[in-house]
Coordinates of C-alpha atoms in Angstrom, one line a residue:
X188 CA 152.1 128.4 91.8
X189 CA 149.4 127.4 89.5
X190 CA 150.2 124.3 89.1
X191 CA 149.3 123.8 93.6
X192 CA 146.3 125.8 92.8
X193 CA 145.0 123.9 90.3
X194 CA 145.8 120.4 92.2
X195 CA 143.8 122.3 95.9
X196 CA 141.3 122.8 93.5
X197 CA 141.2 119.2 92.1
X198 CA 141.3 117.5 95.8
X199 CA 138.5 119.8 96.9
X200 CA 136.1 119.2 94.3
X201 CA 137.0 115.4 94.5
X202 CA 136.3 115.0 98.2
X203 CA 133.2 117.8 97.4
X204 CA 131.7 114.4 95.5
X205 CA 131.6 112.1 98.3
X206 CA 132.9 109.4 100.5
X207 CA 135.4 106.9 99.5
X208 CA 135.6 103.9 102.3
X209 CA 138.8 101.9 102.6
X210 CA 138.9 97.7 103.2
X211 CA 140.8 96.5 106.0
X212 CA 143.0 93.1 105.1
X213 CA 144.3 92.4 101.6
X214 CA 142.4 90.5 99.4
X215 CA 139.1 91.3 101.2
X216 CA 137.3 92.6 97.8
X217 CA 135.4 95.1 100.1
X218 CA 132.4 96.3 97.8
X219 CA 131.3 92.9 96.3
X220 CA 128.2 93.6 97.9
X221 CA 126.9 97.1 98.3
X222 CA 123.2 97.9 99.6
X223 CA 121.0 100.3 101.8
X224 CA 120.0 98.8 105.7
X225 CA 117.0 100.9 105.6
X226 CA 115.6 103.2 108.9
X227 CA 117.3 99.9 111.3
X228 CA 116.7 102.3 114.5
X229 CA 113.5 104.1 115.4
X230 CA 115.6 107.2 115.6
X231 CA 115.4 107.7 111.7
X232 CA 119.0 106.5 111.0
X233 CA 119.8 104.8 108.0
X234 CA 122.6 102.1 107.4
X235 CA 124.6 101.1 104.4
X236 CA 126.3 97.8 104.4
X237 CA 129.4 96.8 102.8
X238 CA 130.3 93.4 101.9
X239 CA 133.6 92.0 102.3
X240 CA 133.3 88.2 101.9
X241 CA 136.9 87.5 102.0
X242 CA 138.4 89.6 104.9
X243 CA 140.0 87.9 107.5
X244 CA 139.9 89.1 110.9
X245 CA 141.8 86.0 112.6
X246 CA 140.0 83.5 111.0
X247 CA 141.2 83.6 107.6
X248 CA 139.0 84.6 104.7
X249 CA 135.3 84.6 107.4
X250 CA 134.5 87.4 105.6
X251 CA 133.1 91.2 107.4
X252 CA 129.9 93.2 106.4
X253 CA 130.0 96.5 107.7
X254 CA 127.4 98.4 108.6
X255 CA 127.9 102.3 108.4
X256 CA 124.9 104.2 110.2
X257 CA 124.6 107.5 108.8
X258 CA 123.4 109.5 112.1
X259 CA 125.5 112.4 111.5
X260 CA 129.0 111.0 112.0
X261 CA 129.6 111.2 108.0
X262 CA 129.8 115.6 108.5
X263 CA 131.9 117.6 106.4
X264 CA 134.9 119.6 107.0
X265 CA 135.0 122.8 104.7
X266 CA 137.5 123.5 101.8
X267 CA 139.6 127.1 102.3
X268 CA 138.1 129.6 100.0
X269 CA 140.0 131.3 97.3
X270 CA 137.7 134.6 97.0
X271 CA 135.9 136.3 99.4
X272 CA 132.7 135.8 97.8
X273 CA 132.9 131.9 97.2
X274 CA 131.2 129.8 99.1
X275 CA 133.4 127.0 100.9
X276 CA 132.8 123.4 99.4
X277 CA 132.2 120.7 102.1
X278 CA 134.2 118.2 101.8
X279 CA 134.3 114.7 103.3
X280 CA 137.3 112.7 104.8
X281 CA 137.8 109.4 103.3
X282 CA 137.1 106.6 106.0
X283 CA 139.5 103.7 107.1
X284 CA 136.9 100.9 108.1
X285 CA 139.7 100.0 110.9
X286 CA 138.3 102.9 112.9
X287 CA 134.8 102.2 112.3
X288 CA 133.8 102.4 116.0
X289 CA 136.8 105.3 117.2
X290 CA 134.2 107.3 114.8
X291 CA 131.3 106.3 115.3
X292 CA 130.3 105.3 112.3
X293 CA 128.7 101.5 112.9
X294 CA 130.1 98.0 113.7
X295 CA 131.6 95.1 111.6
X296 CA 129.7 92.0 111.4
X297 CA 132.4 88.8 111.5
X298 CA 131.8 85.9 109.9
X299 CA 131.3 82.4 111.6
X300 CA 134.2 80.3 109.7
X301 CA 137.1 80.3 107.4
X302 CA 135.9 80.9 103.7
X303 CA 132.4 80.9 104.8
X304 CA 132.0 84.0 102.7
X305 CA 130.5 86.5 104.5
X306 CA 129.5 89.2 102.6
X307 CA 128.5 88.2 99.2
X308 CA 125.1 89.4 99.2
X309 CA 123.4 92.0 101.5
X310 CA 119.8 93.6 101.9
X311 CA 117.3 95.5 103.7
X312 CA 114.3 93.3 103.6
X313 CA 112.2 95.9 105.4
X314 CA 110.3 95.2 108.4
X315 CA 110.0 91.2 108.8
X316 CA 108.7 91.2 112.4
X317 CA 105.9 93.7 112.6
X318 CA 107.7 96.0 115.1
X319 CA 108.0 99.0 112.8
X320 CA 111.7 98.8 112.5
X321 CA 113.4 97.8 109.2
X322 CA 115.8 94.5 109.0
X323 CA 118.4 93.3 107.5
X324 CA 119.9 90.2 105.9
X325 CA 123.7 89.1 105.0
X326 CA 124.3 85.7 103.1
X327 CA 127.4 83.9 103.8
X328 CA 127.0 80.8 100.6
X329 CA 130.2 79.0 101.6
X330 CA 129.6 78.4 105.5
X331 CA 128.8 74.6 105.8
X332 CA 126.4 74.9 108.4
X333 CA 125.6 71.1 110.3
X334 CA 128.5 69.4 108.5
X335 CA 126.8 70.7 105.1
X336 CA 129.5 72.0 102.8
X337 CA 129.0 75.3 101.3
X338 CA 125.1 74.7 102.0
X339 CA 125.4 78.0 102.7
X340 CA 123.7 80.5 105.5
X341 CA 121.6 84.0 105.0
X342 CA 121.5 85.8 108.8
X343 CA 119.1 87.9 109.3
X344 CA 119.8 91.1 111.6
X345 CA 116.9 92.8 113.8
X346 CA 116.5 96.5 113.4
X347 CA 116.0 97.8 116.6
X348 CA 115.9 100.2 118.8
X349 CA 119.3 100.4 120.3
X350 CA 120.6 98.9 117.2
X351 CA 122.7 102.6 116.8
X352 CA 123.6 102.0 120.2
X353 CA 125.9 99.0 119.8
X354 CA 129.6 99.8 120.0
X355 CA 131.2 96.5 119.4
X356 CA 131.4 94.5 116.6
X357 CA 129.8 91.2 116.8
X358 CA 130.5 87.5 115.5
X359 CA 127.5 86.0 113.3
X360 CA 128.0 82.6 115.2
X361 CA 126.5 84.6 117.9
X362 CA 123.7 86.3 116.3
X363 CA 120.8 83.9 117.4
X364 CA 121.8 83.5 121.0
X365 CA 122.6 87.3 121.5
X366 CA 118.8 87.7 120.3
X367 CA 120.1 90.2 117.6
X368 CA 118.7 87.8 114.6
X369 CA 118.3 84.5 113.1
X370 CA 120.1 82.2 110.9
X371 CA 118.6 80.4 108.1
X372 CA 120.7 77.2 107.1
X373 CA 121.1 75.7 103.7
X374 CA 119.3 72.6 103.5
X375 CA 121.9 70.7 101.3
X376 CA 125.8 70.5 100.9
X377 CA 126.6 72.6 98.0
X378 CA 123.6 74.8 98.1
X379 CA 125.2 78.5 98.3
X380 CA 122.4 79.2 100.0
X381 CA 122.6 83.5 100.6
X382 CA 124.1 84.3 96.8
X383 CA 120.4 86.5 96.6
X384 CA 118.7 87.7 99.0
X385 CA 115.4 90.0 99.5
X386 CA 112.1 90.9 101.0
X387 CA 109.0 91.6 99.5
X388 CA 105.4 91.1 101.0
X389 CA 104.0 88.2 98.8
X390 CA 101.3 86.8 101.1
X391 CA 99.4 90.4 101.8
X392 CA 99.7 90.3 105.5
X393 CA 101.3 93.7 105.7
X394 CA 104.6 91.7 107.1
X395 CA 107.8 91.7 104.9
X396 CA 108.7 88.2 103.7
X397 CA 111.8 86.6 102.6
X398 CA 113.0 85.5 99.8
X399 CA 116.5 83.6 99.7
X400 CA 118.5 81.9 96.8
X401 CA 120.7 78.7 96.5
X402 CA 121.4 78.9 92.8
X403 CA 123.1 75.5 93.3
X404 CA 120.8 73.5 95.0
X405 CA 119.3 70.4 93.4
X406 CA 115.5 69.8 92.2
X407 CA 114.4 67.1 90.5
X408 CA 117.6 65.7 90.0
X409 CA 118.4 68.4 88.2
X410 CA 121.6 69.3 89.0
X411 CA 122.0 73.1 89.5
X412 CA 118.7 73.4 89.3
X413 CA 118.3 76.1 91.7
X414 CA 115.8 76.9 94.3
X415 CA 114.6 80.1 96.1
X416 CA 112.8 79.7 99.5
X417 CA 109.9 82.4 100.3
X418 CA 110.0 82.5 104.0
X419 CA 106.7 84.4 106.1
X420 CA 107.5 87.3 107.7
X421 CA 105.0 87.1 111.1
X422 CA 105.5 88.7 114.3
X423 CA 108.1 87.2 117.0
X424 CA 109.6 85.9 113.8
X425 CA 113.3 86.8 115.8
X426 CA 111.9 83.9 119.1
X427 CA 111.8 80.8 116.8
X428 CA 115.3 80.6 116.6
X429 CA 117.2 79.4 113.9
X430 CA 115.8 78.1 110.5
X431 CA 116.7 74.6 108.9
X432 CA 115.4 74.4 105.7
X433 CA 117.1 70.6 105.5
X434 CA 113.4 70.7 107.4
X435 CA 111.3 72.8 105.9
X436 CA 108.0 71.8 103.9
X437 CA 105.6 74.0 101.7
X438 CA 102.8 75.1 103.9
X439 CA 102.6 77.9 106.8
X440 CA 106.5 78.6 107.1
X441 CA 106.7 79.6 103.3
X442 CA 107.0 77.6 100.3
X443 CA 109.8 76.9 97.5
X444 CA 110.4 78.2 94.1

């Protein structure tokens, strides 16, 4: 009766709006972080990541960023049409992130410990390396990285060229020996290093720098204080390995805020 035609017409125009993507564990408060990847393959395809900084995937509370690349596996079915001369709507299927690689879609990005907080800030920083590609960063503010509680960790992922390619998802603890990025660890317990993250190119050199925050950390013996670490963007940036900044000093790596 009406009442089915009116509720076909509700669903249709709903899923005629757009995409609505699903968490996969309770509590993992999927869409704390929400934020464009950029072009990460040479192939044109963008990325969106999704933060999930307390989704468990063994580990309990590690926390998952998904990254969705948009190269054509988001397509619309079309709604029925109630006239001859309408148009059908294309409408989009709502997405369980479960089957993010059965479809295509991307790959989930698994934090390295429990209630490390993976997750609570994402960004595309743009092209930190010089090789054309866009990149990526994730902040995970409660991973303890050296024995450093909650010093907190930003990884930064390489857009590449068979970053589209991957089909498996893939543990942060790895992401400096796979060669897929770098870590940069928070230089003091109780940091949050990763709670903001971006890039901008503040040196002119045509190379994106980095810009990190760890609104917790201590200056001055001010506690709280906060400090936010520029890091230069330079070519073979993704060969040094990873970044200590329990090391770093003002001068050609980058210099505090």
């Amino acid at each position: 009766g009406s009442a089915l035609f009116s509720e076909l017409l509700m669903i249709a125009s709903n899923r005629a709006l757009g995409i609505t993507f699903y968490g996969t564990t309770a509590f993992g408060l999927l869409g704390t972080a929400v934020a464009s990847a950029g072009f990460v393959d040479n192939t044109g395809i963008q990325g969106l990541l999704l933060g999930s900084p307390t989704a468990s995937d063994g580990n309990s509370n590690t926390g998952i960023v998904y990254l969705i690349l948009a190269d054509g596996a988001i397509a619309p079915t079309h709604s029925p049409t109630f006239s001859p001369s309408a148009a059908p709507l294309p409408l989009y299927n709502d997405i369980d992130l479960r089957s993010i690689h059965s479809n295509g879609m991307g790959l989930a990005l698994k934090g390295e410990s429990v209630v490390g907080g993976l997750g609570r800030a994402v960004s595309i920083l743009g092209d930190v390396d010089g090789d054309g590609v866009d990149d990526f960063a994730v902040g995970a503010p409660s991973e303890s990285p050296e024995g450093r509680a909650s010093a907190g960790v930003v990884y930064v992922i390489r857009g590449n060229y068979s970053l589209a390619g991957i089909n498996e998802d893939f543990s942060m603890a790895n992401l400096t020996l796979s060669k897929r990025g770098i870590r940069i660890l928070g230089a003091s317990a109780g940091d949050g290093l990763g709670l903001g993250l971006t890039g901008v190119d503040l040196n002119g050199d045509s190379i994106v720098d980095i810009a990190v925050g760890a609104p917790n950390a201590i200056y001055l013996s001010s506690t709280n204080a906060g400090v936010v670490y520029v890091l230069f963007g330079r070519t073979m940036l993704f060969s040094f390995g990873d970044i200590d900044l329990s090391l770093f000093s003002d001068g050609s790596m980058g210099y505090r805020i």
